[in-house]
Amino acid sequence: MRQSKASLLRQRLRADGPVLVAGAHNGISAVIAERAGFDALWASGFEISASFAVPDANILTMADNVAVAKAIDNASSLPVIADCDNGYGNAINVIRTVEEYEKAGVAAICMEDNIFPKRCSFYAGVKRELESVEEFAGKIRAGKDAQRDPDFMIIARTEALIAGWGMEEALKRARAYADAGADMCLIHSKSKTPDEVLAFAKAWDRPTPLVCVPTIYKDTTADELAAAGFKVVIYANHGMRAAIKAMREALGAIKKERKAAAAEPWIVKLDEVYDLVGVDRMTKQEKEFLPGGGRQVRAVVLAAGSGKALGAAARDLPKAMLDLKGKTVLERQVAALNAVGVKDIAVVRGYQAAKFNVPNIKYYENPDYETTGEMASLARAAGEMKGMTLVLYGDLLFDRGVVEKALQSEADLTVVVDRTFQESREQLTERPRLDLVELSEVPSSGPRALASDAPLVVARIGHALEPTRAHAEFVGMLVVTERGARLLMDSWARVTERYAGKPFHEASNVERASLTDVLQQLIDEGTAVHAVETFKGWMEIDTFEDYQRAWAAVR
Ligand code: SPV
Ligand code: MG
């Protein structure tokens, strides 16, 4: 089990030397204090109030403060000592205060003997009233009784010196609080010299460790205070005061000079903010947990061709714009892609280009759709293929799982294939143009076979493959890395020149080449094209029968 923050603080208290504590008022101030090397954090009432632009005078509620203390605790690995003012009420309120702060993960709370509502110890002209010793000792006892974690600590703070009630009263009070079970006693002072806190420490006759807050007697070092008997030294508000000064200077300079650069002397680089808030950690988590490893995956949909094979169903519509129960094929594709985090989607359109009306898509045009093929369309959107890109057919319906599977591939060129095509062989006669794939090493198949995790290597791809030799069907989805896209487009540039007007693989001329033709060309040239397997979860709308099947299948 992870060590509790309370136990961590106790461990630090047992070690030599003073425990140096820095004030914090939010997550980032906590991280900055931790990086500066402090031992613990002080969820300062003064700082937290100031961060809400209200006086330190019990204006914020316990719930306000506990929420910030929790944020401070979450942001840092240091133990947090939470300033709880007067415990937000009497002994009964303190019970709830302790419960809430313990749940928030803080290691210790500090309560002061000011009556409610308190006033910041440093505000001038305030008539100060303290609770009776008995009342406050009762609050300490109630708090100690309420805590669950035996390591959780309560610091009792007396304001007797602040209120001008004298050293004897201060000692009497602190002794009573220590005897009531306080784990530490804080003696506060607004004197410019450390004399009174040093005198207090000298007279202290309990084993209970002492805490001080050297805000006004600011020239006294932590080591001097430790030598006098203080175990914990709290620098209560310096982070906040530094931030106020830097913000004021930076914003004042921008306003005056009317340019952002004027703020430079008072601001950190953006990289420093990224570092403080853990952007690196998030990037690693994205790689591990997000579909596609958090990579910026784009998609290019090849939708330039006509839907003539569909006959009347297409009614002068491109196949991607066919309606399937109130949503077009393209809208369904966009939804499936969005669901796995693919938001940058480009569509190459041609036939009935004006009919495309899906928003948030970048459109490319292939006006030569009648005389050219898929590769010519893809070339129009070649600039989109930055980072990892999914290239898919405009008539493809697929579940998000198919995309997730595809994005698991680490290879430069990966086709998504389905080995269940053999089950529906009757379709083969119905569809002369089924794109088939022959793998160079065939993983075990059959009804009990698991999907292979080993990268499959494609030997041949295309519709002219003998169905009996083929192992799988090409789904119409290709994943390319940036390098894969370059390999593909470089090959395309070479073959369009070399085979201009001539047959190319299964295409009557290179201009009409489909994706599979260029993939076969790459394979022949020795470039590895990999395959990942999916088991169903997709369909292509090539014929009117497909359209009927799709209609029946979608919701
Ligand atoms: C705080 O930081 O809120 C404190 C310390 O209580 S002081 O402001 O010095 O009273
Ligand atoms: Mg305070």
Coordinates of C-alpha atoms and ligand atoms in Angstrom, one line a residue:
M1 CA 0.0 0.0 0.0
R2 CA 1.2 3.5 -0.8
Q3 CA 2.5 5.4 2.3
S4 CA 0.0 7.9 3.5
K5 CA 1.0 11.6 3.3
A6 CA 0.5 11.8 7.1
S7 CA 3.0 9.0 7.6
L8 CA 5.3 10.7 5.2
L9 CA 5.1 13.9 7.2
R10 CA 5.8 12.0 10.5
Q11 CA 8.8 10.4 8.9
R12 CA 10.1 13.8 7.9
L13 CA 9.5 15.2 11.4
R14 CA 11.6 12.3 12.8
A15 CA 14.6 13.2 10.6
D16 CA 17.1 15.8 11.5
G17 CA 16.8 19.5 10.8
P18 CA 13.8 21.8 10.5
V19 CA 11.0 20.9 8.2
L20 CA 10.6 23.6 5.6
V21 CA 7.1 24.2 4.5
A22 CA 5.9 26.5 1.6
G23 CA 2.5 28.1 1.2
A24 CA 0.4 27.1 -1.8
H25 CA -3.0 28.0 -3.1
N26 CA -3.5 25.7 -6.1
G27 CA -2.0 22.8 -8.0
I28 CA 0.7 24.7 -9.8
S29 CA 1.9 26.6 -6.8
A30 CA 2.3 23.2 -5.1
V31 CA 4.3 21.8 -7.9
I32 CA 6.6 24.9 -8.0
A33 CA 7.2 24.6 -4.2
E34 CA 8.0 20.9 -4.5
R35 CA 10.5 21.6 -7.3
A36 CA 12.1 24.2 -5.1
G37 CA 12.8 21.5 -2.7
F38 CA 10.4 22.1 0.2
D39 CA 9.6 19.3 2.6
A40 CA 5.8 20.0 2.8
L41 CA 3.1 22.3 1.6
W42 CA 1.0 24.8 3.6
A43 CA -2.5 25.2 2.2
S44 CA -2.6 28.7 3.3
G45 CA -5.8 30.4 4.2
F46 CA -4.2 33.7 3.4
E47 CA -3.1 32.6 -0.1
I48 CA -6.3 30.7 -0.9
S49 CA -8.5 33.7 0.1
A50 CA -6.2 36.0 -1.9
S51 CA -6.6 33.7 -4.9
F52 CA -10.4 34.3 -4.7
A53 CA -9.6 38.0 -4.2
V54 CA -11.3 38.0 -0.8
P55 CA -9.8 38.9 2.6
D56 CA -8.4 36.2 4.9
A57 CA -11.4 36.5 7.3
N58 CA -13.4 33.3 7.2
I59 CA -15.1 34.6 4.1
L60 CA -14.5 31.3 2.2
T61 CA -16.2 28.3 3.6
M62 CA -14.7 25.0 4.7
A63 CA -15.9 23.4 1.5
D64 CA -14.1 26.1 -0.5
N65 CA -10.9 25.6 1.3
V66 CA -11.0 21.8 1.4
A67 CA -11.5 21.7 -2.4
V68 CA -8.3 23.7 -2.8
A69 CA -6.4 21.7 -0.3
K70 CA -7.3 18.6 -2.2
A71 CA -6.1 20.1 -5.5
I72 CA -2.8 21.0 -3.8
D73 CA -2.5 17.5 -2.4
N74 CA -3.3 15.9 -5.8
A75 CA -0.8 18.0 -7.6
S76 CA 2.2 17.2 -5.5
S77 CA 3.8 14.2 -3.8
L78 CA 4.6 16.3 -0.7
P79 CA 2.5 16.1 2.4
V80 CA 0.0 19.0 2.9
I81 CA -0.6 20.9 6.1
A82 CA -3.9 22.6 5.7
D83 CA -4.6 25.9 7.4
C84 CA -8.2 25.5 8.8
D85 CA -8.4 28.8 10.5
N86 CA -10.5 28.3 13.6
G87 CA -11.8 24.9 12.5
Y88 CA -14.9 26.5 11.0
G89 CA -16.9 26.5 14.2
N90 CA -17.0 24.8 17.6
A91 CA -15.8 21.3 18.5
I92 CA -18.8 19.7 16.7
N93 CA -17.9 21.6 13.5
V94 CA -14.2 20.5 14.0
I95 CA -15.3 16.8 13.8
R96 CA -16.6 17.3 10.3
T97 CA -13.6 19.5 9.4
V98 CA -11.2 16.7 10.3
E99 CA -13.2 14.1 8.4
E100 CA -13.3 16.3 5.3
Y101 CA -9.6 17.2 5.3
E102 CA -8.6 13.6 6.0
K103 CA -10.7 12.5 3.0
A104 CA -9.0 15.2 0.9
G105 CA -5.7 13.4 1.6
V106 CA -3.9 16.1 3.7
A107 CA -1.4 15.0 6.3
A108 CA -2.2 17.6 9.0
I109 CA -4.5 20.5 9.7
C110 CA -3.7 23.6 11.7
M111 CA -6.4 25.3 13.9
E112 CA -6.0 28.7 15.6
D113 CA -7.7 30.0 18.7
N114 CA -9.3 33.0 17.0
I115 CA -13.0 33.3 17.4
F116 CA -15.2 32.9 14.3
P117 CA -15.1 34.9 12.1
K118 CA -11.3 35.3 12.3
R119 CA -9.3 38.1 10.9
C120 CA -5.8 37.6 9.3
S121 CA -3.2 38.0 12.0
F122 CA -1.5 40.9 10.3
Y123 CA -4.5 43.1 9.5
A124 CA -4.2 46.4 11.4
G125 CA -6.8 48.0 13.6
V126 CA -8.6 44.7 14.4
K127 CA -10.0 44.1 17.8
R128 CA -8.8 40.5 18.5
E129 CA -10.7 38.1 20.5
L130 CA -9.6 34.6 21.3
E131 CA -11.7 31.5 22.3
S132 CA -11.5 30.4 25.9
V133 CA -8.7 27.9 26.5
E134 CA -11.3 25.2 27.5
E135 CA -13.3 25.8 24.3
F136 CA -10.3 25.5 22.1
A137 CA -8.8 22.5 24.0
G138 CA -12.2 20.8 23.5
K139 CA -11.9 21.4 19.7
I140 CA -8.4 19.8 19.7
R141 CA -9.8 16.8 21.6
A142 CA -12.8 16.5 19.2
G143 CA -10.5 16.7 16.2
K144 CA -8.1 14.0 17.6
D145 CA -11.0 11.8 18.4
A146 CA -12.4 12.2 14.9
Q147 CA -9.3 11.3 12.9
R148 CA -9.1 7.9 11.3
D149 CA -5.5 7.6 10.2
P150 CA -3.4 7.5 13.4
D151 CA -0.6 9.4 11.6
F152 CA -2.9 12.4 10.8
M153 CA -1.8 15.4 12.8
I154 CA -3.5 18.5 14.3
I155 CA -1.4 21.6 14.9
A156 CA -2.8 23.9 17.6
R157 CA -2.0 27.5 17.0
T158 CA -2.3 30.3 19.6
E159 CA -2.8 33.9 18.6
A160 CA -2.1 35.1 22.1
L161 CA 1.0 37.1 21.1
I162 CA -0.8 38.5 18.0
A163 CA -3.7 39.6 20.2
G164 CA -1.3 41.3 22.6
W165 CA -2.2 39.0 25.5
G166 CA 1.4 38.4 26.5
M167 CA 3.9 35.6 26.8
E168 CA 2.4 33.9 29.9
E169 CA -1.0 33.7 28.2
A170 CA 0.6 32.3 25.1
L171 CA 2.5 29.6 27.0
K172 CA -0.6 28.8 29.1
R173 CA -2.6 28.3 26.0
A174 CA -0.1 26.3 24.1
R175 CA 0.5 24.0 27.1
A176 CA -3.2 23.4 27.4
Y177 CA -3.5 22.5 23.7
A178 CA -0.5 20.2 23.9
D179 CA -2.0 18.5 26.9
A180 CA -5.3 18.1 25.0
G181 CA -3.5 16.1 22.4
A182 CA -2.2 18.5 19.8
D183 CA 0.6 17.0 17.8
M184 CA 2.4 20.3 17.4
C185 CA 2.0 23.8 18.6
L186 CA 2.3 26.9 16.4
I187 CA 3.2 30.2 18.1
H188 CA 2.4 33.1 15.9
S189 CA 4.0 36.6 16.1
K190 CA 3.9 39.8 14.1
S191 CA 6.9 41.2 15.7
K192 CA 9.7 42.5 13.4
T193 CA 12.3 40.6 15.5
P194 CA 12.2 37.0 16.4
D195 CA 12.7 37.8 20.1
E196 CA 9.3 36.8 21.3
V197 CA 9.1 33.5 19.4
L198 CA 12.6 32.7 20.6
A199 CA 11.6 33.5 24.2
F200 CA 8.6 31.3 23.8
A201 CA 10.7 28.4 22.5
K202 CA 13.1 28.8 25.4
A203 CA 10.3 28.6 27.9
W204 CA 8.6 25.7 26.1
D205 CA 8.3 22.7 28.5
R206 CA 6.4 20.1 26.5
P207 CA 7.7 17.4 24.1
T208 CA 5.2 18.7 21.5
P209 CA 7.2 20.1 18.5
L210 CA 7.0 23.8 17.8
V211 CA 6.0 25.5 14.6
C212 CA 6.6 29.1 13.5
V213 CA 5.7 31.4 10.6
P214 CA 8.5 33.9 10.0
T215 CA 6.6 36.4 7.8
I216 CA 7.3 39.6 9.7
Y217 CA 10.6 38.6 11.4
K218 CA 11.8 37.7 8.0
D219 CA 15.6 38.0 8.5
T220 CA 15.8 35.0 10.9
T221 CA 16.9 31.9 9.1
A222 CA 15.4 28.5 9.4
D223 CA 18.5 27.2 11.0
E224 CA 18.4 29.9 13.7
L225 CA 14.8 29.0 14.4
A226 CA 15.7 25.3 14.5
A227 CA 18.5 26.0 16.9
A228 CA 16.0 27.7 19.2
G229 CA 13.8 24.7 19.2
F230 CA 11.4 25.1 16.2
K231 CA 10.9 21.9 14.2
V232 CA 8.6 23.3 11.5
V233 CA 9.1 26.6 9.7
I234 CA 6.3 27.8 7.4
Y235 CA 6.9 30.3 4.6
A236 CA 3.3 31.0 4.3
N237 CA 2.6 33.4 1.5
H238 CA 5.8 34.0 -0.6
G239 CA 4.8 32.1 -3.7
M240 CA 1.5 34.0 -4.0
R241 CA 3.3 37.4 -3.4
A242 CA 5.9 36.6 -6.0
A243 CA 3.1 35.7 -8.5
I244 CA 1.2 38.9 -7.8
K245 CA 4.3 41.0 -8.5
A246 CA 5.2 39.1 -11.7
M247 CA 1.6 39.3 -13.0
R248 CA 1.3 42.9 -12.3
E249 CA 4.6 43.8 -14.0
A250 CA 3.9 41.6 -17.0
L251 CA 0.4 42.7 -17.7
G252 CA 1.3 46.3 -17.0
A253 CA 4.1 46.1 -19.5
I254 CA 1.8 44.6 -22.2
K255 CA -0.8 47.2 -21.7
K256 CA 1.8 50.0 -21.9
E257 CA 3.7 48.7 -24.9
R258 CA 0.7 47.0 -26.6
K259 CA 2.7 43.9 -27.4
A260 CA 3.1 40.5 -25.8
A261 CA 6.9 40.6 -25.9
A262 CA 6.9 43.4 -23.3
A263 CA 6.1 40.7 -20.7
E264 CA 9.2 38.6 -21.4
P265 CA 11.2 39.7 -18.3
W266 CA 8.5 38.4 -16.0
I267 CA 7.3 35.3 -17.6
V268 CA 8.4 31.7 -18.2
K269 CA 8.5 30.0 -21.5
L270 CA 5.5 27.9 -22.4
D271 CA 7.6 24.8 -22.3
E272 CA 8.1 25.4 -18.6
V273 CA 4.4 25.4 -18.1
Y274 CA 4.0 22.1 -20.1
D275 CA 6.7 20.6 -17.8
L276 CA 5.0 21.8 -14.6
V277 CA 1.6 20.4 -15.6
G278 CA 2.9 17.1 -16.9
V279 CA 2.3 17.2 -20.6
D280 CA 5.1 14.6 -21.1
R281 CA 3.2 12.2 -18.8
M282 CA 0.0 12.7 -20.7
T283 CA 1.8 12.1 -24.0
K284 CA 3.0 8.7 -22.7
Q285 CA -0.4 7.9 -21.5
E286 CA -1.9 8.7 -24.8
K287 CA 0.5 6.3 -26.5
E288 CA -0.4 3.6 -24.1
F289 CA -4.2 4.0 -23.8
L290 CA -5.7 5.9 -26.7
P291 CA -6.7 4.1 -29.9
G292 CA -3.9 4.7 -32.4
G293 CA -1.6 5.4 -29.5
G294 CA -2.7 9.0 -29.4
R295 CA -1.1 9.7 -32.8
Q296 CA -2.7 12.3 -34.9
V297 CA -4.4 10.0 -37.3
R298 CA -6.0 11.4 -40.4
A299 CA -8.3 9.8 -42.9
V300 CA -8.6 10.2 -46.6
V301 CA -11.8 8.8 -48.1
L302 CA -11.7 8.0 -51.8
A303 CA -15.2 8.8 -53.0
A304 CA -14.8 10.1 -56.5
G305 CA -16.3 7.2 -58.4
S306 CA -19.9 7.0 -59.6
G307 CA -22.4 4.7 -58.1
K308 CA -23.6 3.4 -61.4
A309 CA -23.4 -0.3 -60.4
L310 CA -26.2 0.5 -57.9
G311 CA -28.6 1.5 -60.6
A312 CA -31.7 3.5 -59.6
A313 CA -30.8 3.3 -55.9
A314 CA -28.0 5.8 -56.4
R315 CA -30.3 8.3 -58.2
D316 CA -27.4 10.5 -59.4
L317 CA -25.7 10.3 -56.0
P318 CA -22.1 9.4 -55.3
K319 CA -22.1 6.1 -53.3
A320 CA -20.8 7.9 -50.2
M321 CA -23.9 10.1 -50.2
L322 CA -26.3 7.2 -50.3
D323 CA -28.9 7.3 -47.5
L324 CA -29.0 4.5 -45.0
K325 CA -31.9 5.0 -42.6
G326 CA -31.4 8.7 -42.3
K327 CA -27.6 8.9 -42.4
T328 CA -25.4 8.8 -45.5
V329 CA -22.6 6.3 -45.8
L330 CA -20.1 9.2 -45.4
E331 CA -21.8 10.4 -42.2
R332 CA -21.6 6.9 -40.8
Q333 CA -17.9 6.7 -41.8
V334 CA -17.2 10.1 -40.1
A335 CA -19.0 8.9 -36.9
A336 CA -17.0 5.7 -36.8
L337 CA -13.7 7.6 -37.4
N338 CA -14.6 10.3 -34.8
A339 CA -15.4 7.6 -32.3
V340 CA -11.7 6.4 -32.4
G341 CA -10.4 9.9 -32.3
V342 CA -9.8 10.4 -36.0
K343 CA -11.1 14.0 -36.6
D344 CA -9.0 15.2 -39.6
I345 CA -11.0 13.7 -42.5
A346 CA -10.5 14.5 -46.2
V347 CA -12.7 13.3 -49.0
V348 CA -11.7 13.1 -52.6
R349 CA -14.9 13.7 -54.6
G350 CA -15.6 13.6 -58.3
Y351 CA -18.9 12.2 -59.6
Q352 CA -21.7 14.5 -58.4
A353 CA -19.3 16.5 -56.3
A354 CA -21.9 19.1 -55.5
K355 CA -24.0 16.5 -53.7
F356 CA -21.5 16.2 -50.8
N357 CA -22.8 18.1 -47.9
V358 CA -21.2 16.6 -44.8
P359 CA -19.6 19.4 -42.7
N360 CA -16.1 19.5 -41.0
I361 CA -14.5 17.7 -43.9
K362 CA -11.8 18.9 -46.2
Y363 CA -12.8 18.2 -49.8
Y364 CA -10.4 17.5 -52.7
E365 CA -11.6 17.2 -56.3
N366 CA -10.8 14.6 -58.9
P367 CA -12.7 16.0 -61.9
D368 CA -11.2 13.2 -64.1
Y369 CA -13.1 10.5 -62.1
E370 CA -14.4 8.9 -65.3
T371 CA -11.1 8.2 -66.8
T372 CA -9.0 7.7 -63.7
G373 CA -8.9 5.3 -60.7
E374 CA -8.4 5.4 -56.9
M375 CA -4.7 6.1 -57.0
A376 CA -5.3 9.2 -59.1
S377 CA -7.9 10.3 -56.6
L378 CA -5.5 9.6 -53.6
A379 CA -2.8 11.6 -55.4
R380 CA -5.1 14.7 -55.2
A381 CA -5.1 14.4 -51.4
A382 CA -1.4 13.4 -51.1
G383 CA -0.7 16.5 -49.0
E384 CA -3.0 15.1 -46.3
M385 CA -0.9 12.1 -45.6
K386 CA 1.2 13.6 -42.7
G387 CA 1.8 11.3 -39.8
M388 CA -0.4 8.3 -39.8
T389 CA -3.2 8.2 -42.4
L390 CA -6.1 5.8 -43.0
V391 CA -7.0 5.6 -46.6
L392 CA -10.5 4.1 -47.2
Y393 CA -13.0 3.6 -49.9
G394 CA -16.1 5.8 -50.0
D395 CA -18.5 2.9 -50.1
L396 CA -17.2 1.2 -47.0
L397 CA -19.2 0.7 -43.9
F398 CA -17.3 -0.4 -40.9
D399 CA -17.4 -0.6 -37.1
R400 CA -14.9 1.4 -35.0
G401 CA -13.2 -1.9 -34.0
V402 CA -12.0 -2.3 -37.6
V403 CA -10.2 1.0 -37.4
E404 CA -8.9 0.3 -33.9
K405 CA -7.4 -2.9 -35.3
A406 CA -5.9 -1.2 -38.3
L407 CA -4.3 1.5 -36.1
Q408 CA -2.5 -1.1 -34.0
S409 CA -0.1 -1.8 -36.9
E410 CA 3.4 -0.3 -36.6
A411 CA 4.2 -1.0 -40.2
D412 CA 4.6 1.6 -42.9
L413 CA 1.9 0.1 -45.2
T414 CA -0.8 -2.0 -43.8
V415 CA -3.9 -3.3 -45.5
V416 CA -6.9 -4.5 -43.4
V417 CA -8.0 -7.9 -44.5
D418 CA -10.8 -10.4 -43.6
R419 CA -10.2 -14.1 -43.8
T420 CA -13.9 -15.0 -43.4
F421 CA -14.5 -14.3 -47.1
Q422 CA -14.4 -18.0 -47.8
E423 CA -17.6 -18.5 -45.8
S424 CA -19.5 -16.3 -48.2
R425 CA -18.1 -17.8 -51.4
E426 CA -21.4 -17.6 -53.2
Q427 CA -20.8 -13.8 -53.2
L428 CA -17.7 -14.4 -55.3
T429 CA -19.7 -15.2 -58.4
E430 CA -22.0 -12.3 -57.7
R431 CA -19.0 -10.0 -57.4
P432 CA -16.4 -10.4 -60.0
R433 CA -14.2 -7.6 -58.5
L434 CA -13.6 -8.9 -55.0
D435 CA -10.1 -7.7 -54.0
L436 CA -8.3 -10.7 -52.6
V437 CA -5.1 -11.1 -50.7
E438 CA -2.5 -13.8 -50.7
L439 CA -0.3 -13.8 -47.6
S440 CA 3.3 -15.0 -47.8
E441 CA 3.1 -16.8 -44.5
V442 CA -0.3 -18.2 -43.7
P443 CA -1.4 -18.1 -40.1
S444 CA -3.5 -21.0 -38.8
S445 CA -7.1 -20.7 -39.6
G446 CA -10.3 -22.6 -39.1
P447 CA -13.1 -22.0 -36.7
R448 CA -11.0 -22.0 -33.6
A449 CA -8.2 -19.8 -34.9
L450 CA -7.4 -16.6 -33.0
A451 CA -6.7 -13.4 -34.8
S452 CA -3.0 -13.3 -35.4
D453 CA -1.0 -10.7 -33.6
A454 CA 2.1 -11.4 -35.7
P455 CA 2.4 -9.1 -38.6
L456 CA 1.1 -10.7 -41.7
V457 CA 2.9 -10.1 -45.0
V458 CA 1.1 -9.6 -48.2
A459 CA 2.4 -11.5 -51.3
R460 CA -0.3 -10.6 -53.8
I461 CA -3.3 -8.4 -53.8
G462 CA -5.9 -7.7 -56.5
H463 CA -9.2 -8.9 -58.0
A464 CA -7.6 -11.3 -60.5
L465 CA -6.3 -13.6 -57.7
E466 CA -7.6 -17.1 -57.8
P467 CA -10.1 -17.4 -54.9
T468 CA -8.7 -20.8 -54.0
R469 CA -5.2 -19.3 -53.6
A470 CA -6.4 -16.3 -51.7
H471 CA -6.3 -16.2 -47.9
A472 CA -8.2 -13.1 -47.2
E473 CA -10.2 -10.3 -48.7
F474 CA -9.0 -6.7 -48.8
V475 CA -11.5 -4.6 -46.8
G476 CA -10.8 -1.4 -48.6
M477 CA -8.8 0.2 -45.8
L478 CA -5.1 1.0 -45.8
V479 CA -3.0 2.5 -43.1
V480 CA 0.1 4.4 -43.9
T481 CA 2.8 6.1 -41.9
E482 CA 4.3 9.2 -43.3
R483 CA 7.1 7.1 -44.7
G484 CA 4.6 4.6 -46.1
A485 CA 2.7 7.5 -47.8
R486 CA 6.0 8.6 -49.3
L487 CA 6.8 5.1 -50.6
L488 CA 3.3 4.9 -52.1
M489 CA 3.4 8.3 -53.8
D490 CA 7.0 8.0 -55.0
S491 CA 6.0 4.7 -56.6
W492 CA 2.9 6.3 -58.1
A493 CA 5.1 9.1 -59.6
R494 CA 7.4 6.6 -61.2
V495 CA 4.8 4.3 -62.6
T496 CA 2.6 7.1 -64.0
E497 CA 5.5 8.2 -66.0
R498 CA 6.7 4.7 -67.0
Y499 CA 3.3 3.2 -67.9
A500 CA 1.5 6.4 -69.1
G501 CA -1.4 5.2 -71.3
K502 CA -0.3 1.5 -70.8
P503 CA -1.8 -1.3 -68.8
F504 CA -0.6 -1.5 -65.3
H505 CA -1.1 -4.7 -63.2
E506 CA -4.9 -5.2 -63.2
A507 CA -5.7 -1.7 -64.6
S508 CA -6.4 -1.2 -68.3
N509 CA -4.1 1.8 -68.1
V510 CA -2.0 3.2 -65.3
E511 CA -4.3 6.2 -65.0
R512 CA -7.1 3.9 -63.9
A513 CA -4.9 2.1 -61.3
S514 CA -6.5 1.2 -58.0
L515 CA -4.8 1.2 -54.7
T516 CA -4.2 -2.5 -55.0
D517 CA -2.3 -2.1 -58.3
V518 CA 0.3 0.2 -56.7
L519 CA 0.5 -1.9 -53.6
Q520 CA 1.3 -4.9 -55.8
Q521 CA 3.9 -2.8 -57.6
L522 CA 5.5 -1.9 -54.2
I523 CA 5.5 -5.6 -53.2
D524 CA 7.1 -6.6 -56.5
E525 CA 9.8 -3.9 -55.9
G526 CA 10.6 -5.5 -52.5
T527 CA 8.7 -3.1 -50.2
A528 CA 6.9 -4.9 -47.4
V529 CA 3.1 -4.5 -47.3
H530 CA 1.6 -5.8 -44.1
A531 CA -1.9 -6.9 -43.3
V532 CA -3.9 -6.9 -40.1
E533 CA -6.9 -9.1 -39.8
T534 CA -10.4 -8.2 -38.9
F535 CA -13.3 -10.6 -38.6
K536 CA -16.3 -9.0 -40.2
G537 CA -17.5 -5.7 -38.8
W538 CA -17.5 -4.1 -42.3
M539 CA -19.3 -4.1 -45.6
E540 CA -18.8 -2.5 -49.0
I541 CA -21.7 -1.1 -51.0
D542 CA -20.9 -2.1 -54.5
T543 CA -24.1 -3.5 -55.9
F544 CA -27.8 -3.0 -55.3
E545 CA -27.8 -6.2 -53.2
D546 CA -25.1 -4.8 -51.0
Y547 CA -27.2 -1.7 -50.5
Q548 CA -30.1 -3.8 -49.4
R549 CA -27.9 -5.8 -47.1
A550 CA -26.5 -2.6 -45.6
W551 CA -30.0 -1.2 -45.1
A552 CA -30.9 -4.3 -43.2
A553 CA -27.8 -4.2 -41.1
V554 CA -27.6 -0.6 -40.0
R555 CA -29.5 0.9 -37.2
Ligands
SPV1 C1 -1.9 31.7 6.4 O1 -1.0 31.6 5.6 O2 -3.1 31.8 6.1 C2 -1.6 31.8 7.8 C3 -0.3 32.3 8.2 O3 -2.4 31.5 8.6 S1 -0.5 33.9 8.5 O4 -1.0 34.5 7.3 O5 0.8 34.4 8.8 O6 -1.4 34.1 9.6
MG2 MG -4.3 31.4 7.9

